[in-house]
Amino acid sequence: MGDVAGEHDGGPARGRRPGGGWGRSVRALLVLLVLLPIIGMFVVSLASTRRLERGRQDATTLERRTERLVGLVEARTAISGEEVASSVLVIGADLGVDAAALQDLFGQDFSAELAAARIRLDDDPTLATLPEVRAGLTELRALRPQIDAGTLTFGDLVAVTTALTDEIDAVWDARVRDQIREVLGGELPASVQVRFQALTATYIALSAAADRALLTEVVLTGEPTDAQLLALVEATGAYRAAVRVLPDRLGPLGAAAWRAHTDQAAGRRFEAVLDDTIVAVSRGVPPALAADPVAFGKAYIDGPDWARSISTAIQATAADLRDLTRDHAADATRAVVLQALVVVLLALASLATAVWAARTLATPITRLEAAAHQIHDGRFDLPPLPERGPRELADMARAFNEMSSTLAAVERHAVALAADTAAPVLEEPLPGPTGRALQVALDRLRSSMQVAEQRRRELERTAAHDGLTGLLNRAAAFEVVARDLLRADRGGGRVVALYLDLDGLKPINDAHSHAAGDDALRLTADALRSATRASDVVARLGGDEFLVAGVLGDDGDDETEAEELAERVREAVSSRMIAVAEGHIPLGCSIGIAVAGRDTSAEALINEADRALLEAKRKGKDRISWWSGRRQVPRP
C-alpha cells in the first residue's frame, strides 16, 4: 500500500503547500471563529446556571430546615405549657389549695388545662423524634401521678422541666449553628439572611421569656437561691435584648403578630408582674406578690396567654422566612429555566453553525474517518467515497478508494486461498500497483500451499495404505471396520470379516526370489479388489495375510451371503498365476470367516476370523472355514 500512498499523497509533484494546505487553514479558522466563542458562552452560561441552581437548592434546604426549627419551637411551647399548668396545681398544693378550690377562686378549670397540655406534649411529633429528650420526657411523665396527688414540690417540677427545655435549647443551638454557616456561605440573598436572624431572635425571646416567667414564679413562691436570682436577671436581659432587635428584622406576618403580642392587655399585665418582680429583686426587697398568694394567682392567670402570643409571633416569623425562601426558590427556578433556554438557543445556534461547517468541510472528513474505521475493523468492501470537495480531500478520497478496492480484492483472494487453492477468483489479477506487488506474493503462496496439500494427501495415503499392494494397512483396516460395525449396529445389519492367507508363498520366495513373492502379493490384491464391492474393506494385514470385510445385506441369510463372498474371493485368487522362468505358478488361499454379533468390536471380529483361518489351515489348504468356537449365524 506504500505505492498507493506514494501516488496519491499529494507530494511535491502536486505542489502541496507546506503546513497542510488550504484544508488545514479552514479548520483552524473554523475553530477560531466558531468553536472558541461558542465554548466561552457555554462556560459562562453553565457557570451562571450552576450558581442559580445552588441558590434554589439553598432556599429549598432552608425552607425544609425552617420547618424543623418551627417544630422545636412547638416542642418547647408544649413543654412550657405543661410546666405552667403543672406549676399552678403544685403551688396550690404547697399553699393547701386543691384544684377544685383553685377553680372556685379564679374561675378556671386548671385540671382541664393540665390535661390538654399533657395531650399536646405527648402528641408533639418533634419530641417523639428527639433522642436527646427521651429520658427527660420519661421523667416528666413519671411525675404526673405526684402532681395529680398534690405530693410533688415545685422545686422538683422546675428541675425536670428546666432540664428538658435545656435539651431543646441545645438541639436548637446546634441546628442553628449549622444553618447559619449555610445561610452565610450560600447563594441566598441578604433579605433571607435577615429573616433567618429574626427567627433566631424570636426563639431567644421565647426561651428567655419562658425562663423569666418560671424564675419569677420561683421568686414569688419561695426563697430563691442566688443562682436563681442571677438566672432571672440574665433571662430578663436576654429577653429585652432580643425584643430590641426584632422590629427591624421581622417580616410582615411576624411584625403583625409581634404588635398583637405587645398590644395584648393580658400580656401587658403579665409583663408588669415580671418587671415589678425583677425591680424588687434588683433592689433586694421582697416582691409585693410574694406575701399575697391570691394576688399572685390572679397575676399569673395572664401567663399562658402571654406565652401563647410569643409562640404565635415566632411561628409567624417562621412563616415569613418560609414565604421568602419559597419566593426565592421560585425566582431561582425561573432564572434556571431562562438560563437553560439561553443554553438551548445557544446550542441550536451551534448546531446551525456545525451544519454549515459540515456542508463545506466536515462531511468529507467524517466520511473518510468512518471509512477508515471500517477498514480498521476489517471491512474492506466499501462503496467508493465521493471524490469532490477541496483538492486535498478529493485526492485523499481517490487514494482511499484505490486502497480499499485493493484490500477488498486481497481479502477475497485470501479467503478463497484458505478454502481452495484452485478457486477461479485466484486467477483474477489484483488491482493497482500495490495489488500487482501483492499478486506475486499470493501466487507464490498459492503454489506453496498446493505443493503442501499434495504432500499432505500423499502422506495420508502412505500412512493408511500398504506400500506394495496399495491396499489399506492394518491400522486403517481396523478403523474402517470399527466404523462399519457402528453403522451396522444402528441399521440392524451384520458385518462379515474374511481373514485370508496365501498358500505356498514361502516356497515361491525360496525358489523364485522375493520379487516373485511380491508379484504374488500384488496379484492377490488385484484379485481381492475384483471380487469385492467398492464399499468393502480390503487390506493387507502383514506378510501374506489379507482382510476383506463388509456389511451384509439385511434381506438374506448372513451365513450364506458370507460364504458366497468367501468363495468369490477364493476363486478370484485361484485364477491368478505368477510368471517365473520355469512357467506359471497358480495362486491359492485359505479363508477364515466370522460374522459380528451385537456389540462386537473390530478387534474381536478380526480375531475370530483369524481363528477360523487357523482351522482352515489345519484341515488343509485352499479351504474356507468358520471358527468352531463361535456358534454360526442361524439361518432364518
Short mmCIF file of N, CA, C and O in Angstrom, two decimals, residues 136-218:
data_model
loop_
_atom_site.label_atom_id
_atom_site.label_comp_id
_atom_site.label_asym_id
_atom_site.label_seq_id
_atom_site.Cartn_x
_atom_site.Cartn_y
_atom_site.Cartn_z
N GLY A 136 -35.73 12.79 79.65
CA GLY A 136 -36.42 13.86 80.37
C GLY A 136 -37.92 13.72 80.29
O GLY A 136 -38.65 13.97 81.27
N LEU A 137 -38.44 13.34 79.10
CA LEU A 137 -39.89 13.16 78.96
C LEU A 137 -40.38 12.01 79.83
O LEU A 137 -41.45 12.09 80.44
N THR A 138 -39.58 10.96 79.86
CA THR A 138 -39.96 9.82 80.72
C THR A 138 -40.03 10.26 82.19
O THR A 138 -40.95 9.88 82.93
N GLU A 139 -39.08 11.07 82.60
CA GLU A 139 -39.05 11.54 83.99
C GLU A 139 -40.23 12.46 84.27
O GLU A 139 -40.85 12.38 85.35
N LEU A 140 -40.57 13.35 83.29
CA LEU A 140 -41.70 14.26 83.48
C LEU A 140 -43.00 13.48 83.59
O LEU A 140 -43.85 13.77 84.45
N ARG A 141 -43.17 12.49 82.74
CA ARG A 141 -44.40 11.69 82.79
C ARG A 141 -44.49 10.92 84.11
O ARG A 141 -45.58 10.66 84.62
N ALA A 142 -43.32 10.54 84.63
CA ALA A 142 -43.34 9.82 85.92
C ALA A 142 -43.79 10.71 87.06
O ALA A 142 -44.25 10.21 88.11
N LEU A 143 -43.66 12.06 86.91
CA LEU A 143 -44.08 12.99 87.97
C LEU A 143 -45.58 13.25 87.94
O LEU A 143 -46.13 13.81 88.91
N ARG A 144 -46.27 12.91 86.87
CA ARG A 144 -47.68 13.28 86.73
C ARG A 144 -48.54 12.73 87.86
O ARG A 144 -49.41 13.46 88.40
N PRO A 145 -48.36 11.46 88.27
CA PRO A 145 -49.21 10.98 89.39
C PRO A 145 -48.99 11.79 90.67
O PRO A 145 -49.95 12.05 91.42
N GLN A 146 -47.74 12.22 90.94
CA GLN A 146 -47.49 13.02 92.13
C GLN A 146 -48.12 14.40 92.01
O GLN A 146 -48.63 14.96 93.01
N ILE A 147 -48.10 14.97 90.77
CA ILE A 147 -48.75 16.27 90.58
C ILE A 147 -50.24 16.15 90.84
O ILE A 147 -50.85 16.98 91.53
N ASP A 148 -50.84 15.10 90.29
CA ASP A 148 -52.28 14.91 90.47
C ASP A 148 -52.62 14.66 91.93
O ASP A 148 -53.68 15.07 92.41
N ALA A 149 -51.70 14.01 92.65
CA ALA A 149 -51.95 13.71 94.07
C ALA A 149 -51.58 14.88 94.97
O ALA A 149 -51.87 14.86 96.18
N GLY A 150 -50.94 15.91 94.45
CA GLY A 150 -50.55 17.07 95.25
C GLY A 150 -49.35 16.81 96.13
O GLY A 150 -49.18 17.51 97.14
N THR A 151 -48.50 15.83 95.79
CA THR A 151 -47.36 15.49 96.65
C THR A 151 -46.03 15.96 96.08
O THR A 151 -44.98 15.75 96.72
N LEU A 152 -46.02 16.57 94.90
CA LEU A 152 -44.77 17.00 94.27
C LEU A 152 -44.44 18.43 94.68
O LEU A 152 -45.32 19.29 94.73
N THR A 153 -43.17 18.68 94.94
CA THR A 153 -42.75 20.04 95.27
C THR A 153 -42.47 20.83 93.99
O THR A 153 -42.15 20.26 92.94
N PHE A 154 -42.61 22.12 94.09
CA PHE A 154 -42.39 23.00 92.94
C PHE A 154 -40.93 22.91 92.48
O PHE A 154 -40.64 22.94 91.27
N GLY A 155 -40.01 22.75 93.40
CA GLY A 155 -38.59 22.65 93.04
C GLY A 155 -38.29 21.43 92.19
O GLY A 155 -37.51 21.49 91.23
N ASP A 156 -38.92 20.29 92.56
CA ASP A 156 -38.71 19.07 91.77
C ASP A 156 -39.26 19.23 90.36
O ASP A 156 -38.66 18.76 89.36
N LEU A 157 -40.42 19.89 90.24
CA LEU A 157 -41.00 20.12 88.92
C LEU A 157 -40.09 21.00 88.08
O LEU A 157 -39.83 20.72 86.90
N VAL A 158 -39.59 22.08 88.68
CA VAL A 158 -38.73 23.01 87.96
C VAL A 158 -37.45 22.31 87.50
O VAL A 158 -36.96 22.53 86.38
N ALA A 159 -36.90 21.45 88.33
CA ALA A 159 -35.66 20.76 87.97
C ALA A 159 -35.85 19.91 86.71
O ALA A 159 -35.01 19.91 85.80
N VAL A 160 -36.97 19.19 86.64
CA VAL A 160 -37.21 18.31 85.48
C VAL A 160 -37.51 19.13 84.24
O VAL A 160 -36.95 18.89 83.15
N THR A 161 -38.41 20.13 84.34
CA THR A 161 -38.78 20.90 83.15
C THR A 161 -37.62 21.76 82.66
O THR A 161 -37.45 21.96 81.45
N THR A 162 -36.81 22.27 83.59
CA THR A 162 -35.64 23.05 83.17
C THR A 162 -34.66 22.18 82.40
O THR A 162 -34.10 22.61 81.37
N ALA A 163 -34.45 20.97 82.86
CA ALA A 163 -33.54 20.07 82.13
C ALA A 163 -34.07 19.77 80.73
O ALA A 163 -33.31 19.71 79.75
N LEU A 164 -35.40 19.59 80.64
CA LEU A 164 -36.00 19.33 79.33
C LEU A 164 -35.82 20.51 78.38
O LEU A 164 -35.41 20.36 77.22
N THR A 165 -36.15 21.73 78.85
CA THR A 165 -36.01 22.90 77.98
C THR A 165 -34.55 23.17 77.64
O THR A 165 -34.24 23.65 76.54
N ASP A 166 -33.65 22.83 78.56
CA ASP A 166 -32.22 22.98 78.24
C ASP A 166 -31.82 22.05 77.09
O ASP A 166 -31.01 22.42 76.22
N GLU A 167 -32.35 20.84 77.08
CA GLU A 167 -32.05 19.91 75.99
C GLU A 167 -32.60 20.44 74.66
O GLU A 167 -31.93 20.38 73.62
N ILE A 168 -33.84 20.96 74.70
CA ILE A 168 -34.42 21.54 73.48
C ILE A 168 -33.56 22.70 73.00
O ILE A 168 -33.28 22.84 71.80
N ASP A 169 -33.15 23.56 73.94
CA ASP A 169 -32.32 24.71 73.55
C ASP A 169 -30.98 24.26 72.96
O ASP A 169 -30.46 24.88 72.02
N ALA A 170 -30.43 23.18 73.49
CA ALA A 170 -29.16 22.67 72.96
C ALA A 170 -29.33 22.17 71.53
O ALA A 170 -28.49 22.42 70.65
N VAL A 171 -30.44 21.46 71.27
CA VAL A 171 -30.71 21.00 69.90
C VAL A 171 -30.91 22.19 68.98
O VAL A 171 -30.40 22.22 67.85
N TRP A 172 -31.67 23.19 69.47
CA TRP A 172 -31.87 24.41 68.67
C TRP A 172 -30.53 25.06 68.34
O TRP A 172 -30.27 25.41 67.18
N ASP A 173 -29.69 25.23 69.33
CA ASP A 173 -28.40 25.90 69.10
C ASP A 173 -27.56 25.13 68.08
O ASP A 173 -26.93 25.74 67.20
N ALA A 174 -27.54 23.80 68.18
CA ALA A 174 -26.75 23.00 67.23
C ALA A 174 -27.28 23.16 65.81
O ALA A 174 -26.51 23.35 64.86
N ARG A 175 -28.60 23.09 65.65
CA ARG A 175 -29.17 23.21 64.31
C ARG A 175 -28.99 24.62 63.76
O ARG A 175 -28.73 24.79 62.57
N VAL A 176 -29.14 25.60 64.61
CA VAL A 176 -28.99 26.98 64.15
C VAL A 176 -27.55 27.26 63.74
O VAL A 176 -27.29 27.95 62.75
N ARG A 177 -26.60 26.72 64.51
CA ARG A 177 -25.19 26.93 64.13
C ARG A 177 -24.91 26.37 62.74
O ARG A 177 -24.27 27.02 61.91
N ASP A 178 -25.38 25.16 62.49
CA ASP A 178 -25.18 24.57 61.16
C ASP A 178 -25.87 25.40 60.08
O ASP A 178 -25.31 25.63 59.01
N GLN A 179 -27.08 25.86 60.41
CA GLN A 179 -27.83 26.61 59.41
C GLN A 179 -27.20 27.98 59.15
O GLN A 179 -27.21 28.46 58.01
N ILE A 180 -26.66 28.60 60.19
CA ILE A 180 -26.03 29.92 60.00
C ILE A 180 -24.86 29.80 59.03
O ILE A 180 -24.68 30.66 58.15
N ARG A 181 -24.07 28.73 59.16
CA ARG A 181 -22.94 28.56 58.23
C ARG A 181 -23.43 28.43 56.79
O ARG A 181 -22.83 28.98 55.87
N GLU A 182 -24.52 27.70 56.59
CA GLU A 182 -25.02 27.52 55.23
C GLU A 182 -25.66 28.80 54.70
O GLU A 182 -25.52 29.13 53.53
N VAL A 183 -26.37 29.52 55.59
CA VAL A 183 -27.02 30.75 55.14
C VAL A 183 -25.99 31.79 54.75
O VAL A 183 -26.08 32.45 53.71
N LEU A 184 -24.97 31.96 55.59
CA LEU A 184 -23.96 32.98 55.31
C LEU A 184 -23.04 32.57 54.17
O LEU A 184 -22.53 33.43 53.44
N GLY A 185 -22.80 31.26 53.99
CA GLY A 185 -21.88 30.83 52.95
C GLY A 185 -22.56 30.41 51.66
O GLY A 185 -21.89 30.05 50.69
N GLY A 186 -23.87 30.44 51.60
CA GLY A 186 -24.58 30.00 50.41
C GLY A 186 -24.87 31.13 49.44
O GLY A 186 -24.29 32.23 49.51
N GLU A 187 -25.82 30.85 48.53
CA GLU A 187 -26.18 31.81 47.49
C GLU A 187 -27.48 32.54 47.81
O GLU A 187 -28.12 33.07 46.91
N LEU A 188 -27.86 32.60 49.11
CA LEU A 188 -29.12 33.23 49.48
C LEU A 188 -28.95 34.75 49.57
O LEU A 188 -27.88 35.24 49.97
N PRO A 189 -29.99 35.51 49.24
CA PRO A 189 -29.90 36.97 49.32
C PRO A 189 -29.89 37.44 50.78
O PRO A 189 -30.23 36.70 51.70
N ALA A 190 -29.54 38.72 50.97
CA ALA A 190 -29.44 39.28 52.32
C ALA A 190 -30.79 39.29 53.02
O ALA A 190 -30.86 39.13 54.24
N SER A 191 -31.88 39.48 52.27
CA SER A 191 -33.21 39.51 52.91
C SER A 191 -33.53 38.19 53.58
O SER A 191 -34.12 38.15 54.67
N VAL A 192 -33.12 37.07 52.97
CA VAL A 192 -33.35 35.76 53.58
C VAL A 192 -32.52 35.63 54.85
O VAL A 192 -32.98 35.09 55.86
N GLN A 193 -31.30 36.13 54.81
CA GLN A 193 -30.45 36.06 55.99
C GLN A 193 -31.04 36.88 57.15
O GLN A 193 -31.01 36.45 58.30
N VAL A 194 -31.62 38.05 56.82
CA VAL A 194 -32.25 38.88 57.86
C VAL A 194 -33.43 38.15 58.47
O VAL A 194 -33.63 38.16 59.69
N ARG A 195 -34.26 37.51 57.60
CA ARG A 195 -35.41 36.79 58.12
C ARG A 195 -34.96 35.63 59.02
O ARG A 195 -35.60 35.33 60.03
N PHE A 196 -33.87 34.98 58.65
CA PHE A 196 -33.38 33.88 59.48
C PHE A 196 -32.89 34.41 60.82
O PHE A 196 -33.12 33.79 61.86
N GLN A 197 -32.23 35.55 60.82
CA GLN A 197 -31.80 36.16 62.07
C GLN A 197 -33.00 36.52 62.94
O GLN A 197 -32.97 36.41 64.17
N ALA A 198 -34.09 36.98 62.31
CA ALA A 198 -35.30 37.30 63.05
C ALA A 198 -35.87 36.06 63.72
O ALA A 198 -36.34 36.10 64.87
N LEU A 199 -35.82 34.92 63.01
CA LEU A 199 -36.33 33.68 63.58
C LEU A 199 -35.51 33.28 64.81
O LEU A 199 -36.07 32.89 65.85
N THR A 200 -34.19 33.39 64.72
CA THR A 200 -33.35 33.05 65.87
C THR A 200 -33.60 34.00 67.03
O THR A 200 -33.60 33.59 68.20
N ALA A 201 -33.84 35.29 66.71
CA ALA A 201 -34.09 36.28 67.77
C ALA A 201 -35.41 35.99 68.48
O ALA A 201 -35.51 36.10 69.71
N THR A 202 -36.44 35.61 67.72
CA THR A 202 -37.74 35.31 68.36
C THR A 202 -37.64 34.06 69.22
O THR A 202 -38.30 33.96 70.26
N TYR A 203 -36.82 33.09 68.78
CA TYR A 203 -36.65 31.92 69.64
C TYR A 203 -35.95 32.29 70.94
O TYR A 203 -36.30 31.79 72.02
N ILE A 204 -34.94 33.16 70.82
CA ILE A 204 -34.25 33.61 72.03
C ILE A 204 -35.25 34.31 72.96
O ILE A 204 -35.24 34.11 74.18
N ALA A 205 -36.12 35.11 72.33
CA ALA A 205 -37.13 35.81 73.13
C ALA A 205 -38.06 34.81 73.81
O ALA A 205 -38.39 34.94 74.99
N LEU A 206 -38.48 33.77 73.04
CA LEU A 206 -39.36 32.77 73.62
C LEU A 206 -38.67 32.03 74.76
O LEU A 206 -39.24 31.84 75.85
N SER A 207 -37.42 31.60 74.54
CA SER A 207 -36.70 30.86 75.57
C SER A 207 -36.48 31.72 76.82
O SER A 207 -36.70 31.27 77.95
N ALA A 208 -36.04 32.97 76.57
CA ALA A 208 -35.78 33.86 77.70
C ALA A 208 -37.08 34.18 78.44
O ALA A 208 -37.10 34.28 79.67
N ALA A 209 -38.17 34.37 77.68
CA ALA A 209 -39.44 34.69 78.32
C ALA A 209 -39.91 33.54 79.20
O ALA A 209 -40.39 33.75 80.32
N ALA A 210 -39.76 32.29 78.69
CA ALA A 210 -40.18 31.14 79.49
C ALA A 210 -39.34 31.03 80.75
O ALA A 210 -39.87 30.78 81.85
N ASP A 211 -38.00 31.20 80.59
CA ASP A 211 -37.13 31.14 81.77
C ASP A 211 -37.48 32.26 82.75
O ASP A 211 -37.49 32.06 83.97
N ARG A 212 -37.77 33.44 82.18
CA ARG A 212 -38.09 34.61 83.02
C ARG A 212 -39.35 34.34 83.84
O ARG A 212 -39.41 34.63 85.05
N ALA A 213 -40.39 33.80 83.17
CA ALA A 213 -41.64 33.54 83.87
C ALA A 213 -41.46 32.48 84.95
O ALA A 213 -41.98 32.61 86.07
N LEU A 214 -40.70 31.42 84.62
CA LEU A 214 -40.51 30.33 85.57
C LEU A 214 -39.72 30.82 86.79
O LEU A 214 -40.08 30.53 87.94
N LEU A 215 -38.64 31.57 86.54
CA LEU A 215 -37.82 32.05 87.65
C LEU A 215 -38.58 33.06 88.50
O LEU A 215 -38.40 33.13 89.73
N THR A 216 -39.41 33.89 87.85
CA THR A 216 -40.24 34.81 88.62
C THR A 216 -41.19 34.03 89.53
O THR A 216 -41.42 34.40 90.69
N GLU A 217 -41.72 32.93 89.02
CA GLU A 217 -42.59 32.07 89.82
C GLU A 217 -41.83 31.52 91.02
O GLU A 217 -42.36 31.45 92.14
N VAL A 218 -40.55 31.14 90.79
CA VAL A 218 -39.73 30.63 91.90
C VAL A 218 -39.55 31.70 92.96
O VAL A 218 -39.64 31.46 94.17
#
